[in-house]
Coordinates of C-alpha atoms and ligand atoms in Angstrom, one line a residue:
M22 CA 9.9 18.3 13.9
N23 CA 8.3 19.8 10.8
E24 CA 11.7 20.1 9.2
L25 CA 12.3 16.3 9.7
I26 CA 8.9 15.5 8.3
Q27 CA 9.7 17.6 5.2
K28 CA 13.0 15.9 4.8
I29 CA 11.4 12.5 4.9
G30 CA 8.9 13.5 2.2
L31 CA 11.8 14.9 0.1
C32 CA 13.8 11.7 0.5
V33 CA 10.8 9.7 -0.7
E34 CA 10.2 12.0 -3.6
R35 CA 13.9 12.0 -4.7
G36 CA 14.5 8.3 -3.9
K37 CA 17.2 9.0 -1.3
V38 CA 17.1 5.7 0.7
N39 CA 19.9 6.2 3.2
K40 CA 23.2 8.0 3.8
V41 CA 25.4 5.5 1.9
S42 CA 23.1 5.5 -1.1
P43 CA 24.8 7.3 -4.0
F44 CA 21.4 8.2 -5.5
P45 CA 20.5 10.9 -6.3
A46 CA 23.9 12.4 -7.1
D47 CA 23.1 15.8 -5.6
M48 CA 22.2 14.2 -2.2
K49 CA 25.3 12.0 -2.0
G50 CA 26.6 11.7 1.6
L51 CA 23.5 13.3 3.1
D52 CA 21.2 11.5 5.5
G53 CA 18.3 9.7 3.7
A54 CA 14.8 8.3 4.5
D55 CA 16.3 5.8 6.9
E56 CA 18.2 8.2 9.1
Y57 CA 15.5 10.9 9.0
T58 CA 12.8 8.5 10.0
R59 CA 14.9 7.2 12.9
Q60 CA 15.5 10.8 14.0
A61 CA 11.8 11.7 13.7
I62 CA 10.7 8.7 15.7
E63 CA 13.2 9.5 18.4
A64 CA 12.0 13.1 18.4
G65 CA 8.4 11.9 19.0
V66 CA 7.0 12.7 15.6
K67 CA 3.7 10.8 15.1
P68 CA 3.8 7.8 12.7
D69 CA 0.7 9.2 10.9
A70 CA 2.6 12.4 10.1
I71 CA 5.6 10.5 8.8
L72 CA 3.2 8.4 6.6
Q73 CA 1.5 11.5 5.3
A74 CA 4.8 13.0 4.3
C75 CA 5.7 9.8 2.4
N76 CA 2.4 9.8 0.6
D77 CA 2.9 13.4 -0.4
G78 CA 6.4 12.6 -1.6
M79 CA 5.0 9.7 -3.7
Q80 CA 2.3 11.9 -5.0
R81 CA 4.9 14.5 -6.2
I82 CA 7.1 11.9 -7.9
G83 CA 4.0 10.4 -9.5
E84 CA 3.1 13.8 -10.9
K85 CA 6.6 14.3 -12.3
F86 CA 6.4 10.8 -13.9
G87 CA 3.1 11.9 -15.5
R88 CA 4.8 14.9 -16.9
N89 CA 7.8 12.8 -18.2
E90 CA 10.2 14.6 -15.9
V91 CA 11.3 11.4 -14.3
F92 CA 11.3 7.7 -15.4
I93 CA 10.9 4.2 -14.0
P94 CA 14.3 4.1 -12.2
E95 CA 13.5 7.2 -10.2
L96 CA 10.0 5.7 -9.3
L97 CA 11.7 2.5 -8.2
M98 CA 14.1 4.5 -5.9
S99 CA 11.2 6.4 -4.5
A100 CA 9.4 3.1 -3.8
K101 CA 12.6 1.8 -2.1
A102 CA 12.9 4.9 0.1
M103 CA 9.2 4.6 1.1
H104 CA 9.7 0.9 1.9
T105 CA 12.6 1.9 4.2
V106 CA 10.4 4.3 6.0
M107 CA 7.6 1.8 6.3
A108 CA 9.9 -0.8 7.9
H109 CA 10.4 1.7 10.8
L110 CA 6.7 2.4 11.1
K111 CA 5.5 -1.2 11.0
P112 CA 5.9 -1.8 14.8
F113 CA 3.6 1.3 15.5
F114 CA 0.8 -0.2 13.5
K115 CA 1.1 -3.6 15.0
S116 CA -0.6 -4.5 18.3
G117 CA 0.2 -8.0 19.3
S118 CA -2.1 -8.2 22.2
V119 CA -5.4 -8.0 20.3
K120 CA -7.3 -11.2 19.6
S121 CA -7.6 -11.8 15.9
K122 CA -10.9 -10.4 14.5
G123 CA -10.7 -12.7 11.4
K124 CA -8.5 -13.5 8.4
F125 CA -8.0 -11.0 5.7
I126 CA -6.5 -12.3 2.4
L127 CA -4.9 -9.4 0.5
G128 CA -3.1 -9.0 -2.8
T129 CA -2.5 -6.8 -5.8
V130 CA -4.3 -8.2 -8.8
A131 CA -2.8 -10.0 -11.8
G132 CA -0.6 -7.8 -14.0
D133 CA -0.1 -5.1 -11.3
L134 CA 3.2 -4.7 -9.5
H135 CA 2.3 -1.8 -7.3
D136 CA 2.6 -2.8 -3.6
I137 CA 3.2 0.3 -1.5
G138 CA -0.5 1.1 -0.9
K139 CA -1.3 -2.6 -0.5
N140 CA 1.5 -2.9 2.1
L141 CA 0.1 0.1 4.0
V142 CA -3.4 -1.5 4.0
S143 CA -1.8 -4.7 5.2
M144 CA 0.1 -3.0 8.1
I145 CA -2.9 -1.0 9.3
I146 CA -5.4 -3.8 9.1
E147 CA -3.0 -6.1 10.9
G148 CA -2.6 -3.4 13.5
N149 CA -6.3 -3.4 14.0
G150 CA -6.4 -7.0 15.1
W151 CA -6.9 -8.9 11.8
E152 CA -4.7 -11.8 10.7
V153 CA -3.5 -10.6 7.3
I154 CA -2.5 -13.2 4.7
D155 CA -0.6 -11.1 2.1
L156 CA -0.3 -12.8 -1.3
G157 CA 1.9 -10.0 -2.7
V158 CA 1.7 -8.6 -6.2
D159 CA 0.6 -9.9 -9.6
V160 CA -1.7 -12.4 -7.8
K161 CA -3.7 -14.6 -10.2
P162 CA -7.3 -15.5 -9.4
A163 CA -6.3 -19.2 -8.8
S164 CA -4.0 -18.1 -6.0
F165 CA -6.8 -16.2 -4.3
L166 CA -9.1 -19.2 -4.7
Q167 CA -6.6 -21.6 -3.2
K168 CA -6.1 -19.4 -0.1
I169 CA -9.8 -18.9 0.3
K170 CA -10.2 -22.7 0.3
E171 CA -7.6 -23.0 3.0
N172 CA -9.2 -20.2 5.1
P173 CA -12.9 -20.6 5.5
G174 CA -14.6 -17.5 6.8
C175 CA -12.0 -15.2 5.4
V176 CA -12.5 -11.7 3.9
V177 CA -10.7 -10.8 0.7
G178 CA -9.0 -7.5 -0.2
L179 CA -7.9 -6.6 -3.7
S180 CA -5.7 -3.7 -4.7
A181 CA -5.1 -2.2 -8.2
L182 CA -3.2 0.9 -9.3
L183 CA -3.5 0.7 -13.0
T184 CA -6.6 1.3 -15.1
T185 CA -5.4 -1.6 -17.3
T186 CA -5.5 -4.0 -14.3
M187 CA -9.0 -3.0 -13.2
G188 CA -10.3 -5.6 -15.6
N189 CA -8.3 -8.3 -13.9
M190 CA -9.7 -7.2 -10.6
A191 CA -13.2 -7.6 -12.0
D192 CA -12.3 -11.0 -13.3
T193 CA -10.8 -12.0 -9.9
I194 CA -14.1 -11.0 -8.2
K195 CA -16.2 -12.9 -10.7
Q196 CA -14.1 -16.1 -10.2
I197 CA -14.2 -15.8 -6.4
K198 CA -17.9 -15.2 -6.3
A199 CA -18.5 -18.1 -8.7
S200 CA -16.9 -20.5 -6.3
Y201 CA -17.4 -18.8 -2.9
S202 CA -20.5 -16.6 -3.1
D203 CA -20.4 -15.9 0.6
V204 CA -16.8 -14.5 0.7
R205 CA -16.9 -10.8 1.1
I206 CA -14.5 -8.7 -1.1
I207 CA -13.3 -5.2 -0.6
V208 CA -11.3 -3.3 -3.2
G209 CA -9.1 -0.3 -3.2
G210 CA -6.5 1.6 -5.3
A211 CA -6.1 5.0 -6.9
P212 CA -8.1 4.4 -10.2
L213 CA -11.2 3.0 -8.4
T214 CA -14.3 4.6 -7.2
E215 CA -17.3 3.4 -5.2
N216 CA -19.3 3.0 -8.4
I217 CA -16.6 1.1 -10.3
A218 CA -16.2 -1.2 -7.3
A219 CA -20.0 -1.9 -7.2
E220 CA -20.1 -2.5 -10.9
M221 CA -17.3 -5.1 -10.5
G222 CA -19.4 -6.9 -7.9
A223 CA -17.2 -6.0 -4.9
D224 CA -19.0 -5.8 -1.5
G225 CA -17.0 -2.9 -0.4
Y226 CA -14.7 -0.1 -1.5
A227 CA -12.1 1.8 0.5
R228 CA -10.3 4.9 -0.6
D229 CA -7.6 4.4 2.1
P230 CA -6.5 1.9 4.8
Q231 CA -8.6 3.4 7.6
N232 CA -11.7 3.2 5.4
A233 CA -10.9 -0.5 4.9
V234 CA -10.5 -1.1 8.6
D235 CA -13.9 0.7 9.3
W236 CA -15.6 -1.5 6.7
L237 CA -14.0 -4.7 8.1
N238 CA -14.9 -3.9 11.6
A239 CA -18.5 -3.1 10.5
I240 CA -19.0 -6.4 8.8
G241 CA -17.1 -8.6 11.4
T242 CA -16.5 -12.3 10.7
I243 CA -15.9 -14.8 13.3
Ligands
B1M306 CO1 3.4 3.1 -11.5 N1 1.9 4.1 -12.2 N2 3.6 2.2 -13.2 N3 5.0 2.4 -10.7 N4 3.2 4.5 -10.1 C1 1.2 5.0 -11.3 C2 0.1 4.3 -10.5 C3 0.7 6.1 -12.3 C4 -0.6 6.8 -11.8 C5 1.8 7.1 -12.6 C6 1.4 8.2 -13.6 O1 1.3 8.0 -14.8 N5 1.2 9.4 -13.1 C7 0.4 5.3 -13.6 C8 -1.0 4.6 -13.7 C9 -1.9 5.3 -14.7 C10 -3.2 4.6 -14.7 O2 -3.2 3.4 -15.1 N6 -4.2 5.2 -14.3 C11 1.5 4.2 -13.4 C12 2.1 3.5 -14.5 C13 1.5 3.9 -15.9 C14 3.0 2.5 -14.4 C15 3.6 1.6 -15.5 C16 2.7 1.1 -16.5 C17 4.8 2.5 -16.1 C18 5.5 1.8 -17.3 O3 6.0 0.8 -17.2 N7 5.3 2.5 -18.4 C19 4.3 0.5 -14.7 C20 3.3 -0.7 -14.5 C21 4.0 -1.9 -13.8 C22 3.0 -2.9 -13.4 O4 2.4 -2.8 -12.3 N8 2.7 -3.9 -14.2 C23 4.5 1.1 -13.4 C24 5.5 0.8 -12.5 C25 5.8 1.4 -11.3 C26 7.0 1.1 -10.4 C27 7.3 -0.4 -10.4 C28 8.2 1.8 -11.0 C29 6.6 1.7 -9.0 C30 5.9 0.7 -8.0 C31 6.8 0.2 -7.0 C32 6.1 -0.5 -5.9 O5 4.9 -0.4 -5.7 N9 6.8 -1.4 -5.3 C33 5.5 2.7 -9.5 C34 5.1 3.8 -8.6 C35 5.8 4.0 -7.4 C36 4.0 4.6 -9.0 C37 3.4 5.9 -8.3 C38 4.5 7.0 -8.5 C39 3.2 5.8 -6.8 C40 2.2 4.7 -6.4 C41 2.2 4.6 -4.9 O6 2.9 3.8 -4.3 N10 1.6 5.6 -4.3 C42 2.1 6.1 -9.0 C43 1.7 7.6 -9.2 C44 0.9 8.1 -8.0 O7 0.2 7.3 -7.3 N11 0.9 9.3 -7.7 C45 2.2 5.3 -10.2 C46 1.6 5.7 -2.8 C47 0.6 4.7 -2.2 C48 0.5 4.9 -0.7 O8 -0.7 5.1 -2.7 O9 -0.9 2.9 -4.0 O10 -2.7 4.8 -4.3 P1 -1.7 4.0 -3.4 O11 -2.5 3.4 -2.2 C49 -3.4 4.1 -1.4 C50 -4.8 4.0 -1.9 O12 -5.0 3.9 -3.3 C51 -5.4 3.0 -1.0 O13 -4.7 3.0 0.2 C52 -3.3 3.5 -0.1 C53 -2.9 4.4 1.0 O14 -3.7 5.5 1.1 N12 -5.4 1.6 -1.5 C54 -6.3 0.7 -0.9 C55 -4.6 0.9 -2.3 N13 -4.9 -0.4 -2.3 C56 -6.0 -0.6 -1.5 C57 -6.7 -1.7 -1.1 C58 -7.7 -1.5 -0.2 C59 -8.0 -0.3 0.3 C60 -7.3 0.8 0.0 O15 -8.5 -2.6 0.2 C61 -8.2 -3.9 -0.2

């Protein structure tokens, strides 16, 4: 089992999506994230352990990127491999029988294209009984405002992965609060801290999806 988990992490790190994928050249013809995840699930490996391996793989490729050892195309392939794994994990985080606890409008803020963390947050919050309205990436304040208008009583979640887009997050919060002062907003993403979130005027900060679920369940809505 451990071996399978390690292989999944390696496939994410190296951007090996599946067996037919020719990238990376030294892994051509070998199983990829797709096949190993299937095998791991069949072998009874816990989805949490698979997710952790993926996060570790992303962490390693991120560090390589930071050291200029890999470039954007490699990052994109890693993201693709991780999306492939997440597609397998999604059913495990979904529980259809739970009555909706409320509506959660989620998006990565304007100027920011990172969506892996946001998608994890989406899956896990949905799995905990919230109706998630995922607006995607590079979401302008006007799009959040429109969805809030259409969904009274909703809670909003904002994600940002770049220090340069944290300003857009602050601006989004300011615009939402100016029009809908009652709407509660939780933020998350690698460059944020609890203090930064508070300075931006967010009501909550979550360092990971479970943290966000705990916060949402604590505040409740409808
Ligand atoms: Co980019 N990127 N990237 N990137 N990228 C980082 C973030 C970076 C740290 C890499 C580095 O330099 N070491 C760096 C940011 C530096 C900074 O600003 N501090 C960086 C950079 C610089 C860039 C570009 C500017 C590169 C360039 O073009 N020169 C560019 C920007 C594009 C843009 O957005 N406008 C860019 C592009 C990309 C790709 C498109 C190639 C790709 C994204 C693909 C995709 O998402 N579909 C990419 C990737 C993959 C990364 C790294 C390697 C991995 C990010 C990731 O998915 N992590 C990343 C380095 C790293 O993180 N080690 C890096 C896994 C994910 C599960 O974690 O997203 O942190 P994370 O989410 C966590 C928590 O943060 C939290 O929960 C998640 C699960 O635990 N969380 C929330 C997130 N949102 C939340 C919301 C919540 C609650 C919790 O409530 C609402």
